[in-house]
mmCIF file of C-alpha atoms in Angstrom:
data_model
loop_
_atom_site.group_PDB
_atom_site.id
_atom_site.type_symbol
_atom_site.label_atom_id
_atom_site.label_comp_id
_atom_site.label_asym_id
_atom_site.label_seq_id
_atom_site.Cartn_x
_atom_site.Cartn_y
_atom_site.Cartn_z
ATOM 1 C CA MET O 1151 11.179 -14.221 24.448
ATOM 2 C CA GLY O 1152 14.383 -15.140 22.639
ATOM 3 C CA LYS O 1153 17.582 -13.169 22.882
ATOM 4 C CA ARG O 1154 17.721 -10.174 20.546
ATOM 5 C CA VAL O 1155 20.181 -10.581 17.698
ATOM 6 C CA THR O 1156 23.031 -8.075 18.023
ATOM 7 C CA LEU O 1157 25.567 -6.583 15.649
ATOM 8 C CA LYS O 1158 28.153 -8.852 17.254
ATOM 9 C CA ASP O 1159 26.095 -11.925 16.317
ATOM 10 C CA ILE O 1160 25.943 -10.785 12.706
ATOM 11 C CA ALA O 1161 29.663 -9.976 12.701
ATOM 12 C CA THR O 1162 30.471 -13.489 13.938
ATOM 13 C CA ALA O 1163 28.246 -15.121 11.320
ATOM 14 C CA ALA O 1164 29.667 -12.984 8.494
ATOM 15 C CA GLY O 1165 33.297 -13.134 9.657
ATOM 16 C CA VAL O 1166 33.704 -9.371 9.902
ATOM 17 C CA THR O 1167 34.015 -6.762 12.648
ATOM 18 C CA THR O 1168 31.014 -5.209 14.396
ATOM 19 C CA ALA O 1169 32.102 -1.848 12.961
ATOM 20 C CA THR O 1170 31.767 -3.250 9.433
ATOM 21 C CA VAL O 1171 28.297 -4.574 10.252
ATOM 22 C CA SER O 1172 27.290 -1.146 11.552
ATOM 23 C CA TYR O 1173 28.611 0.575 8.415
ATOM 24 C CA VAL O 1174 26.676 -1.801 6.157
ATOM 25 C CA LEU O 1175 23.342 -1.812 8.012
ATOM 26 C CA ASN O 1176 23.351 1.961 8.493
ATOM 27 C CA ASP O 1177 24.684 2.604 4.990
ATOM 28 C CA THR O 1178 27.293 4.896 6.516
ATOM 29 C CA PRO O 1179 28.662 7.333 3.925
ATOM 30 C CA GLY O 1180 32.421 7.482 3.254
ATOM 31 C CA GLN O 1181 33.078 3.838 4.160
ATOM 32 C CA LYS O 1182 34.487 1.585 1.424
ATOM 33 C CA ILE O 1183 32.986 -1.869 1.823
ATOM 34 C CA ALA O 1184 33.639 -4.545 -0.777
ATOM 35 C CA PRO O 1185 30.427 -5.664 -2.527
ATOM 36 C CA GLU O 1186 30.935 -9.300 -1.502
ATOM 37 C CA THR O 1187 31.457 -8.266 2.134
ATOM 38 C CA ARG O 1188 28.345 -6.121 2.095
ATOM 39 C CA GLU O 1189 26.311 -8.975 0.674
ATOM 40 C CA ARG O 1190 27.700 -11.387 3.281
ATOM 41 C CA VAL O 1191 26.683 -9.065 6.098
ATOM 42 C CA LEU O 1192 23.188 -8.526 4.684
ATOM 43 C CA LYS O 1193 22.739 -12.272 4.178
ATOM 44 C CA ALA O 1194 23.750 -12.981 7.774
ATOM 45 C CA ALA O 1195 21.325 -10.297 9.021
ATOM 46 C CA ARG O 1196 18.496 -11.877 7.033
ATOM 47 C CA GLU O 1197 19.244 -15.409 8.192
ATOM 48 C CA LEU O 1198 19.414 -14.323 11.820
ATOM 49 C CA SER O 1199 16.151 -12.317 11.464
ATOM 50 C CA TYR O 1200 17.877 -9.180 12.737
ATOM 51 C CA VAL O 1201 15.569 -6.377 13.878
ATOM 52 C CA PRO O 1202 17.217 -2.937 14.311
ATOM 53 C CA ASN O 1203 17.080 -1.383 17.752
ATOM 54 C CA SER O 1204 14.890 1.640 17.003
ATOM 55 C CA ALA O 1205 15.694 3.320 20.317
ATOM 56 C CA ALA O 1206 19.428 3.167 19.650
ATOM 57 C CA ARG O 1207 18.893 4.362 16.103
ATOM 58 C CA THR O 1208 16.872 7.320 17.373
ATOM 59 C CA LEU O 1209 19.640 8.324 19.757
ATOM 60 C CA ARG O 1210 22.179 8.211 16.935
ATOM 61 C CA ALA O 1211 20.108 9.958 14.288
ATOM 62 C CA ARG O 1212 18.094 12.173 16.647
ATOM 63 C CA ARG O 1213 15.068 11.221 14.557
ATOM 64 C CA SER O 1214 12.420 8.558 14.906
ATOM 65 C CA GLN O 1215 11.461 8.515 11.206
ATOM 66 C CA CYS O 1216 7.872 8.713 12.396
ATOM 67 C CA VAL O 1217 5.268 11.491 12.196
ATOM 68 C CA GLY O 1218 2.374 11.872 14.616
ATOM 69 C CA VAL O 1219 -1.074 12.629 13.206
ATOM 70 C CA VAL O 1220 -3.833 13.940 15.442
ATOM 71 C CA ALA O 1221 -7.086 13.044 13.703
ATOM 72 C CA LYS O 1222 -10.024 13.739 15.973
ATOM 73 C CA LYS O 1223 -12.282 12.841 13.065
ATOM 74 C CA ASN O 1224 -14.439 9.987 11.858
ATOM 75 C CA LEU O 1225 -11.908 8.549 9.408
ATOM 76 C CA ALA O 1226 -14.655 6.656 7.598
ATOM 77 C CA VAL O 1227 -15.797 10.009 6.181
ATOM 78 C CA PRO O 1228 -14.296 10.154 2.650
ATOM 79 C CA ARG O 1229 -12.875 13.638 3.091
ATOM 80 C CA PHE O 1230 -10.747 12.716 6.087
ATOM 81 C CA SER O 1231 -9.696 9.294 4.849
ATOM 82 C CA GLN O 1232 -8.551 10.902 1.589
ATOM 83 C CA THR O 1233 -6.476 13.438 3.533
ATOM 84 C CA ILE O 1234 -4.861 10.780 5.739
ATOM 85 C CA ARG O 1235 -4.055 8.736 2.651
ATOM 86 C CA GLY O 1236 -2.314 11.764 1.129
ATOM 87 C CA ILE O 1237 -0.213 12.205 4.285
ATOM 88 C CA GLN O 1238 0.645 8.514 4.396
ATOM 89 C CA SER O 1239 1.536 8.353 0.707
ATOM 90 C CA ARG O 1240 4.012 11.226 0.962
ATOM 91 C CA LEU O 1241 5.621 9.895 4.133
ATOM 92 C CA GLU O 1242 5.981 6.398 2.694
ATOM 93 C CA ASP O 1243 7.907 7.837 -0.244
ATOM 94 C CA ILE O 1244 10.722 8.918 2.064
ATOM 95 C CA GLY O 1245 10.614 6.051 4.547
ATOM 96 C CA TYR O 1246 8.611 7.702 7.310
ATOM 97 C CA ASN O 1247 5.971 5.949 9.394
ATOM 98 C CA LEU O 1248 2.716 7.431 10.646
ATOM 99 C CA LEU O 1249 1.515 7.241 14.250
ATOM 100 C CA LEU O 1250 -2.049 8.217 15.139
ATOM 101 C CA CYS O 1251 -2.053 10.323 18.307
ATOM 102 C CA THR O 1252 -4.827 11.844 20.390
ATOM 103 C CA ASN O 1253 -5.463 15.339 21.676
ATOM 104 C CA LYS O 1254 -6.256 14.031 25.158
ATOM 105 C CA VAL O 1255 -4.474 15.796 28.007
ATOM 106 C CA LYS O 1256 -2.345 13.339 29.981
ATOM 107 C CA LYS O 1257 0.511 13.553 32.475
ATOM 108 C CA GLY O 1258 1.883 16.954 33.351
ATOM 109 C CA GLY O 1259 -1.007 18.680 31.610
ATOM 110 C CA LEU O 1260 0.477 17.810 28.207
ATOM 111 C CA SER O 1261 -1.540 16.519 25.264
ATOM 112 C CA ASP O 1262 -0.851 12.969 24.105
ATOM 113 C CA TYR O 1263 0.744 14.161 20.858
ATOM 114 C CA LEU O 1264 3.150 16.502 22.652
ATOM 115 C CA ILE O 1265 4.232 13.691 24.955
ATOM 116 C CA ALA O 1266 4.900 11.535 21.890
ATOM 117 C CA TYR O 1267 7.165 14.259 20.496
ATOM 118 C CA LEU O 1268 9.001 15.028 23.730
ATOM 119 C CA GLU O 1269 9.636 11.308 24.300
ATOM 120 C CA GLY O 1270 11.202 11.053 20.846
ATOM 121 C CA ARG O 1271 8.557 8.735 19.383
ATOM 122 C CA VAL O 1272 7.688 11.171 16.584
ATOM 123 C CA ASP O 1273 9.604 13.913 14.787
ATOM 124 C CA GLY O 1274 6.653 16.240 14.352
ATOM 125 C CA ILE O 1275 2.868 16.548 14.378
ATOM 126 C CA ILE O 1276 0.128 17.046 11.775
ATOM 127 C CA PHE O 1277 -3.042 18.251 13.502
ATOM 128 C CA LEU O 1278 -6.573 17.650 12.191
ATOM 129 C CA GLY O 1279 -8.603 19.054 15.037
ATOM 130 C CA LYS O 1280 -12.161 18.229 16.031
ATOM 131 C CA ASP O 1281 -14.618 20.660 14.414
ATOM 132 C CA ASN O 1282 -11.615 22.319 12.728
ATOM 133 C CA VAL O 1283 -10.438 23.851 16.006
ATOM 134 C CA GLY O 1284 -6.671 24.212 16.362
ATOM 135 C CA PRO O 1285 -4.394 23.341 19.291
ATOM 136 C CA SER O 1286 -5.147 24.751 22.735
ATOM 137 C CA ALA O 1287 -3.350 27.855 23.980
ATOM 138 C CA GLU O 1288 -1.451 25.690 26.477
ATOM 139 C CA SER O 1289 -0.280 23.389 23.703
ATOM 140 C CA VAL O 1290 0.788 26.319 21.535
ATOM 141 C CA GLU O 1291 3.042 27.531 24.355
ATOM 142 C CA VAL O 1292 4.788 24.147 24.414
ATOM 143 C CA ILE O 1293 4.998 24.019 20.619
ATOM 144 C CA GLU O 1294 6.686 27.411 20.579
ATOM 145 C CA ARG O 1295 8.966 26.809 23.562
ATOM 146 C CA GLU O 1296 10.126 23.358 22.447
ATOM 147 C CA ARG O 1297 10.131 24.260 18.742
ATOM 148 C CA VAL O 1298 7.907 21.325 17.910
ATOM 149 C CA PRO O 1299 7.527 20.809 14.129
ATOM 150 C CA PHE O 1300 3.751 21.228 13.872
ATOM 151 C CA VAL O 1301 1.242 21.680 11.042
ATOM 152 C CA ALA O 1302 -2.423 22.572 11.618
ATOM 153 C CA TYR O 1303 -4.754 21.492 8.812
ATOM 154 C CA ASP O 1304 -7.988 23.318 7.899
ATOM 155 C CA CYS O 1305 -8.188 25.260 11.155
ATOM 156 C CA VAL O 1306 -8.321 28.672 9.422
ATOM 157 C CA GLU O 1307 -6.201 30.510 11.953
ATOM 158 C CA ARG O 1308 -3.075 32.590 11.923
ATOM 159 C CA ALA O 1309 -0.013 31.260 13.684
ATOM 160 C CA SER O 1310 3.654 32.079 14.001
ATOM 161 C CA ALA O 1311 4.752 29.073 16.064
ATOM 162 C CA TYR O 1312 3.727 26.491 13.461
ATOM 163 C CA SER O 1313 2.700 25.999 9.825
ATOM 164 C CA THR O 1314 -0.843 25.871 8.471
ATOM 165 C CA VAL O 1315 -2.551 24.327 5.445
ATOM 166 C CA ASP O 1316 -5.986 25.702 4.531
ATOM 167 C CA PHE O 1317 -8.409 25.876 1.608
ATOM 168 C CA ASP O 1318 -9.444 29.068 -0.171
ATOM 169 C CA TYR O 1319 -13.141 28.573 0.585
ATOM 170 C CA ARG O 1320 -13.968 32.150 -0.338
ATOM 171 C CA GLY O 1321 -12.408 31.903 -3.788
ATOM 172 C CA GLY O 1322 -13.870 28.468 -4.456
ATOM 173 C CA ALA O 1323 -17.382 29.593 -3.541
ATOM 174 C CA ARG O 1324 -17.116 32.672 -5.718
ATOM 175 C CA LEU O 1325 -15.881 30.668 -8.710
ATOM 176 C CA LEU O 1326 -18.626 28.055 -8.451
ATOM 177 C CA ALA O 1327 -21.337 30.646 -7.865
ATOM 178 C CA GLU O 1328 -20.243 32.573 -10.952
ATOM 179 C CA ARG O 1329 -20.562 29.394 -13.023
ATOM 180 C CA VAL O 1330 -24.052 28.769 -11.649
ATOM 181 C CA LEU O 1331 -25.138 32.391 -12.081
ATOM 182 C CA ALA O 1332 -24.013 32.340 -15.710
ATOM 183 C CA SER O 1333 -27.282 30.504 -16.440
ATOM 184 C CA ALA O 1334 -29.171 33.526 -14.996
ATOM 185 C CA PRO O 1335 -31.395 31.712 -12.480
ATOM 186 C CA ARG O 1336 -34.308 33.741 -11.122
ATOM 187 C CA ARG O 1337 -33.790 32.242 -7.674
ATOM 188 C CA LEU O 1338 -30.754 30.703 -6.019
ATOM 189 C CA LEU O 1339 -31.246 28.471 -2.969
ATOM 190 C CA TYR O 1340 -28.166 28.247 -0.741
ATOM 191 C CA ILE O 1341 -28.070 25.331 1.718
ATOM 192 C CA ALA O 1342 -25.738 25.526 4.733
ATOM 193 C CA PRO O 1343 -25.375 23.810 8.118
ATOM 194 C CA ASP O 1344 -26.324 25.484 11.378
ATOM 195 C CA ILE O 1345 -22.648 25.975 12.210
ATOM 196 C CA ASP O 1346 -20.861 29.271 12.751
ATOM 197 C CA ALA O 1347 -17.345 28.456 11.537
ATOM 198 C CA PRO O 1348 -14.745 30.394 9.519
ATOM 199 C CA GLN O 1349 -15.122 27.964 6.616
ATOM 200 C CA GLU O 1350 -18.859 28.611 6.382
ATOM 201 C CA ARG O 1351 -18.436 32.369 6.693
ATOM 202 C CA GLN O 1352 -15.856 32.401 3.916
ATOM 203 C CA ARG O 1353 -18.162 30.450 1.617
ATOM 204 C CA VAL O 1354 -20.947 32.952 2.213
ATOM 205 C CA GLU O 1355 -18.541 35.812 1.498
ATOM 206 C CA GLY O 1356 -17.549 34.258 -1.831
ATOM 207 C CA LEU O 1357 -21.177 33.673 -2.746
ATOM 208 C CA SER O 1358 -22.067 37.278 -1.878
ATOM 209 C CA VAL O 1359 -19.316 38.666 -4.109
ATOM 210 C CA ALA O 1360 -20.612 36.633 -7.058
ATOM 211 C CA LEU O 1361 -24.211 37.728 -6.418
ATOM 212 C CA LYS O 1362 -23.262 41.405 -6.577
ATOM 213 C CA ASN O 1363 -22.790 40.953 -10.314
ATOM 214 C CA SER O 1364 -26.174 39.203 -10.667
ATOM 215 C CA PRO O 1365 -28.679 41.556 -8.976
ATOM 216 C CA GLU O 1366 -31.559 39.937 -10.871
ATOM 217 C CA THR O 1367 -31.117 36.668 -8.952
ATOM 218 C CA GLU O 1368 -32.986 36.312 -5.662
ATOM 219 C CA LEU O 1369 -31.027 34.571 -2.915
ATOM 220 C CA ILE O 1370 -32.928 32.149 -0.668
ATOM 221 C CA GLU O 1371 -30.967 30.801 2.291
ATOM 222 C CA LEU O 1372 -31.751 27.476 3.977
ATOM 223 C CA THR O 1373 -30.107 26.439 7.244
ATOM 224 C CA VAL O 1374 -30.451 22.688 7.721
ATOM 225 C CA PRO O 1375 -30.437 21.089 11.212
ATOM 226 C CA ILE O 1376 -26.810 19.920 11.110
ATOM 227 C CA THR O 1377 -24.930 21.356 14.099
ATOM 228 C CA LEU O 1378 -21.674 20.754 15.923
ATOM 229 C CA ASP O 1379 -23.683 18.967 18.607
ATOM 230 C CA ASN O 1380 -25.135 16.370 16.208
ATOM 231 C CA LEU O 1381 -22.339 16.223 13.644
ATOM 232 C CA ASP O 1382 -20.962 12.953 15.022
ATOM 233 C CA THR O 1383 -24.432 11.435 14.683
ATOM 234 C CA TRP O 1384 -24.633 12.648 11.081
ATOM 235 C CA ASP O 1385 -21.243 11.110 10.249
ATOM 236 C CA LEU O 1386 -22.010 7.704 11.791
ATOM 237 C CA ARG O 1387 -23.556 6.615 8.466
ATOM 238 C CA TYR O 1388 -20.029 6.328 7.080
ATOM 239 C CA SER O 1389 -18.805 3.954 9.786
ATOM 240 C CA ILE O 1390 -21.510 1.926 11.534
ATOM 241 C CA GLY O 1391 -24.366 2.737 9.158
ATOM 242 C CA ALA O 1392 -27.921 3.731 10.040
ATOM 243 C CA THR O 1393 -28.844 4.483 13.641
ATOM 244 C CA PRO O 1394 -32.190 5.620 15.086
ATOM 245 C CA GLU O 1395 -30.685 9.016 15.922
ATOM 246 C CA GLY O 1396 -29.133 9.263 12.463
ATOM 247 C CA ASP O 1397 -32.409 8.331 10.751
ATOM 248 C CA GLU O 1398 -34.255 10.984 12.717
ATOM 249 C CA LEU O 1399 -31.679 13.608 11.812
ATOM 250 C CA THR O 1400 -31.769 12.573 8.149
ATOM 251 C CA ALA O 1401 -35.556 12.835 8.142
ATOM 252 C CA SER O 1402 -35.372 16.378 9.554
ATOM 253 C CA PHE O 1403 -32.775 17.265 6.920
ATOM 254 C CA ALA O 1404 -34.960 15.829 4.132
ATOM 255 C CA ARG O 1405 -38.060 17.699 5.324
ATOM 256 C CA ALA O 1406 -36.170 20.991 5.294
ATOM 257 C CA LEU O 1407 -34.980 20.329 1.739
ATOM 258 C CA ARG O 1408 -38.436 19.365 0.467
ATOM 259 C CA GLU O 1409 -40.031 22.506 1.865
ATOM 260 C CA ALA O 1410 -37.347 24.785 0.426
ATOM 261 C CA VAL O 1411 -37.190 23.155 -3.004
ATOM 262 C CA GLY O 1412 -40.960 22.967 -3.381
ATOM 263 C CA GLY O 1413 -41.166 26.599 -4.476
ATOM 264 C CA LEU O 1414 -38.391 26.452 -7.059
ATOM 265 C CA GLU O 1415 -39.127 26.442 -10.778
ATOM 266 C CA ARG O 1416 -37.357 25.440 -13.965
ATOM 267 C CA GLY O 1417 -34.135 27.392 -14.388
ATOM 268 C CA ASP O 1418 -33.691 28.065 -10.678
ATOM 269 C CA ALA O 1419 -30.517 26.843 -8.969
ATOM 270 C CA VAL O 1420 -29.361 25.238 -5.730
ATOM 271 C CA ILE O 1421 -25.883 25.496 -4.176
ATOM 272 C CA ALA O 1422 -25.067 23.304 -1.177
ATOM 273 C CA SER O 1423 -22.219 24.040 1.188
ATOM 274 C CA TRP O 1424 -21.446 20.354 1.847
ATOM 275 C CA SER O 1425 -20.848 17.277 -0.247
ATOM 276 C CA GLY O 1426 -23.787 15.033 -1.173
ATOM 277 C CA TRP O 1427 -26.463 17.447 -0.032
ATOM 278 C CA THR O 1428 -27.967 18.006 -3.485
ATOM 279 C CA GLU O 1429 -28.438 14.293 -4.203
ATOM 280 C CA PRO O 1430 -32.061 14.137 -2.948
ATOM 281 C CA ILE O 1431 -32.788 17.280 -4.940
ATOM 282 C CA ARG O 1432 -31.353 15.743 -8.098
ATOM 283 C CA TYR O 1433 -33.295 12.560 -7.459
ATOM 284 C CA ARG O 1434 -36.631 14.365 -7.171
ATOM 285 C CA CYS O 1435 -36.256 17.589 -9.126
ATOM 286 C CA ARG O 1436 -33.769 17.324 -11.949
ATOM 287 C CA GLU O 1437 -36.528 16.738 -14.495
ATOM 288 C CA ARG O 1438 -37.825 20.128 -13.370
ATOM 289 C CA GLY O 1439 -34.679 21.732 -14.750
ATOM 290 C CA ILE O 1440 -33.243 22.875 -11.422
ATOM 291 C CA VAL O 1441 -29.463 23.378 -11.547
ATOM 292 C CA THR O 1442 -27.575 21.780 -8.649
ATOM 293 C CA ALA O 1443 -24.096 22.611 -7.362
ATOM 294 C CA GLU O 1444 -21.897 21.764 -4.352
ATOM 295 C CA LEU O 1445 -19.056 23.746 -2.799
ATOM 296 C CA ALA O 1446 -17.247 20.814 -1.180
ATOM 297 C CA ASN O 1447 -17.637 17.629 -3.191
ATOM 298 C CA ASN O 1448 -15.590 14.614 -2.082
ATOM 299 C CA GLY O 1449 -16.721 12.095 -4.666
ATOM 300 C CA GLU O 1450 -19.085 10.399 -2.199
ATOM 301 C CA SER O 1451 -21.739 9.714 -4.821
ATOM 302 C CA ASN O 1452 -21.705 8.467 -8.414
ATOM 303 C CA PHE O 1453 -24.518 10.898 -9.196
ATOM 304 C CA TYR O 1454 -22.672 14.167 -9.374
ATOM 305 C CA PRO O 1455 -24.359 17.568 -9.205
ATOM 306 C CA ASP O 1456 -24.438 19.674 -12.349
ATOM 307 C CA LEU O 1457 -21.462 21.638 -11.043
ATOM 308 C CA CYS O 1458 -19.197 21.153 -8.049
ATOM 309 C CA VAL O 1459 -15.866 22.094 -6.540
ATOM 310 C CA ARG O 1460 -13.962 18.907 -5.799
ATOM 311 C CA LEU O 1461 -11.910 19.343 -2.638
ATOM 312 C CA PRO O 1462 -8.294 18.228 -3.265
ATOM 313 C CA ASN O 1463 -8.197 16.227 -0.034
ATOM 314 C CA PHE O 1464 -5.430 13.840 -1.058
ATOM 315 C CA ASP O 1465 -3.268 16.737 -2.274
ATOM 316 C CA ALA O 1466 -3.980 18.564 0.985
ATOM 317 C CA GLY O 1467 -2.594 15.576 2.881
ATOM 318 C CA VAL O 1468 0.528 15.624 0.745
ATOM 319 C CA ALA O 1469 0.867 19.369 1.400
ATOM 320 C CA CYS O 1470 0.623 18.796 5.163
ATOM 321 C CA ALA O 1471 3.364 16.169 5.002
ATOM 322 C CA ASP O 1472 5.600 18.429 2.898
ATOM 323 C CA GLU O 1473 5.133 21.348 5.284
ATOM 324 C CA LEU O 1474 5.991 19.192 8.280
ATOM 325 C CA LEU O 1475 9.061 17.684 6.641
ATOM 326 C CA SER O 1476 10.228 21.221 5.896
ATOM 327 C CA LEU O 1477 9.908 22.136 9.579
ATOM 328 C CA ILE O 1478 11.718 18.964 10.629
ATOM 329 C CA ASP O 1479 14.589 20.042 8.380
ATOM 330 C CA GLY O 1480 14.789 23.312 10.290
ATOM 331 C CA LYS O 1481 13.051 25.613 7.824
ATOM 332 C CA PRO O 1482 10.718 28.409 9.015
ATOM 333 C CA SER O 1483 6.972 27.984 9.414
ATOM 334 C CA SER O 1484 4.635 29.011 6.621
ATOM 335 C CA ALA O 1485 0.947 29.349 5.754
ATOM 336 C CA ARG O 1486 -0.143 27.425 2.677
ATOM 337 C CA LEU O 1487 -3.492 28.216 1.032
ATOM 338 C CA LEU O 1488 -4.834 25.648 -1.444
ATOM 339 C CA HIS O 1489 -6.908 27.345 -4.139
ATOM 340 C CA LEU O 1490 -10.165 25.673 -5.169
ATOM 341 C CA THR O 1491 -10.204 26.130 -8.929
ATOM 342 C CA ASN O 1492 -11.311 22.683 -10.096
ATOM 343 C CA VAL O 1493 -14.997 23.110 -10.980
ATOM 344 C CA LEU O 1494 -16.372 19.831 -12.341
ATOM 345 C CA ASP O 1495 -19.286 19.673 -14.784
ATOM 346 C CA GLY O 1496 -21.408 16.688 -13.816
ATOM 347 C CA THR O 1497 -23.689 17.036 -16.833
ATOM 348 C CA ARG O 1498 -20.887 15.837 -19.100
ATOM 349 C CA GLY O 1499 -20.051 12.642 -17.219
ATOM 350 C CA ALA O 1500 -21.414 9.125 -17.395
ATOM 351 C CA TYR O 1501 -24.123 10.089 -14.892
ATOM 352 C CA GLY O 1502 -25.180 13.288 -16.626
ATOM 353 C CA GLU O 1503 -28.291 14.156 -18.612
ATOM 354 C CA ASP O 1504 -28.424 10.945 -20.641
ATOM 355 C CA ILE O 1505 -29.449 8.896 -17.597
ATOM 356 C CA TYR O 1506 -32.819 10.617 -17.417
#
């Protein structure tokens, strides 16, 4: 490996002092550098292929200009890739880099992401936990003691040691259900995973509030065989494609849908908790006049349901980045709730009624 180019090398090539080189390369405020001198220094740095010493810069600035992101998710799933892109886009705007970290416990009983912070490799952490579970109690103690800038995304939990960004699932479900119930369906089929999570409970609460104002509508609940234990298998379709286990799970899912939808009639409605779940119903039953809706659409299909709440995943990523940057600047932690008010009408788009 060749010798690293130093400030002294640049100073010699440009005919200036090392202090002048430092002022120019670090854009030090309050220093008057002639334009021609500045250009000479920058030209010399380019010609010598100078690479800044990031470790030295960190010691001076006390910042790494890098944010750690814990994403224990299948990033091929549109929802999560959209969120990461939102984080990255915001950080790029201000010259920050993104470092993917893990939640694995390593030396000293510390998680990988906490080690990255304590070693000065990142200035803060954005946490997208597996199955929407937040940091461990042991990690929270370190976050609080070391004042780690930390943002937990979509974990639906209260915290004082760090900031949170969550969705208003209850309000979104109520709003969508009210739109569906406006057509006065005799029966409403609600499809949900076999997962007991705060997000799912909040959706049911929002649906229940809307149904109180439509006592004439019968609620039919369907729990499909998607669990936390087989969720990774379900999501593999986005990354490696079809697998024998995934095909078997999909077949079980499809059978459950067929049995539940078989008894519906024209004018009845279906609301699915997750994105894409009404597509087989639309494919088979839309000519029967069954209204379809989804509570968490991510744009994964060109064939949209009649109504859906589009999750603002990209904006959520931007919000996570903004919250973390605020903590890095020394501001207090906060809890941000993103309201789900964007109900899309799929019957008015290019893939609406005219296609049939």
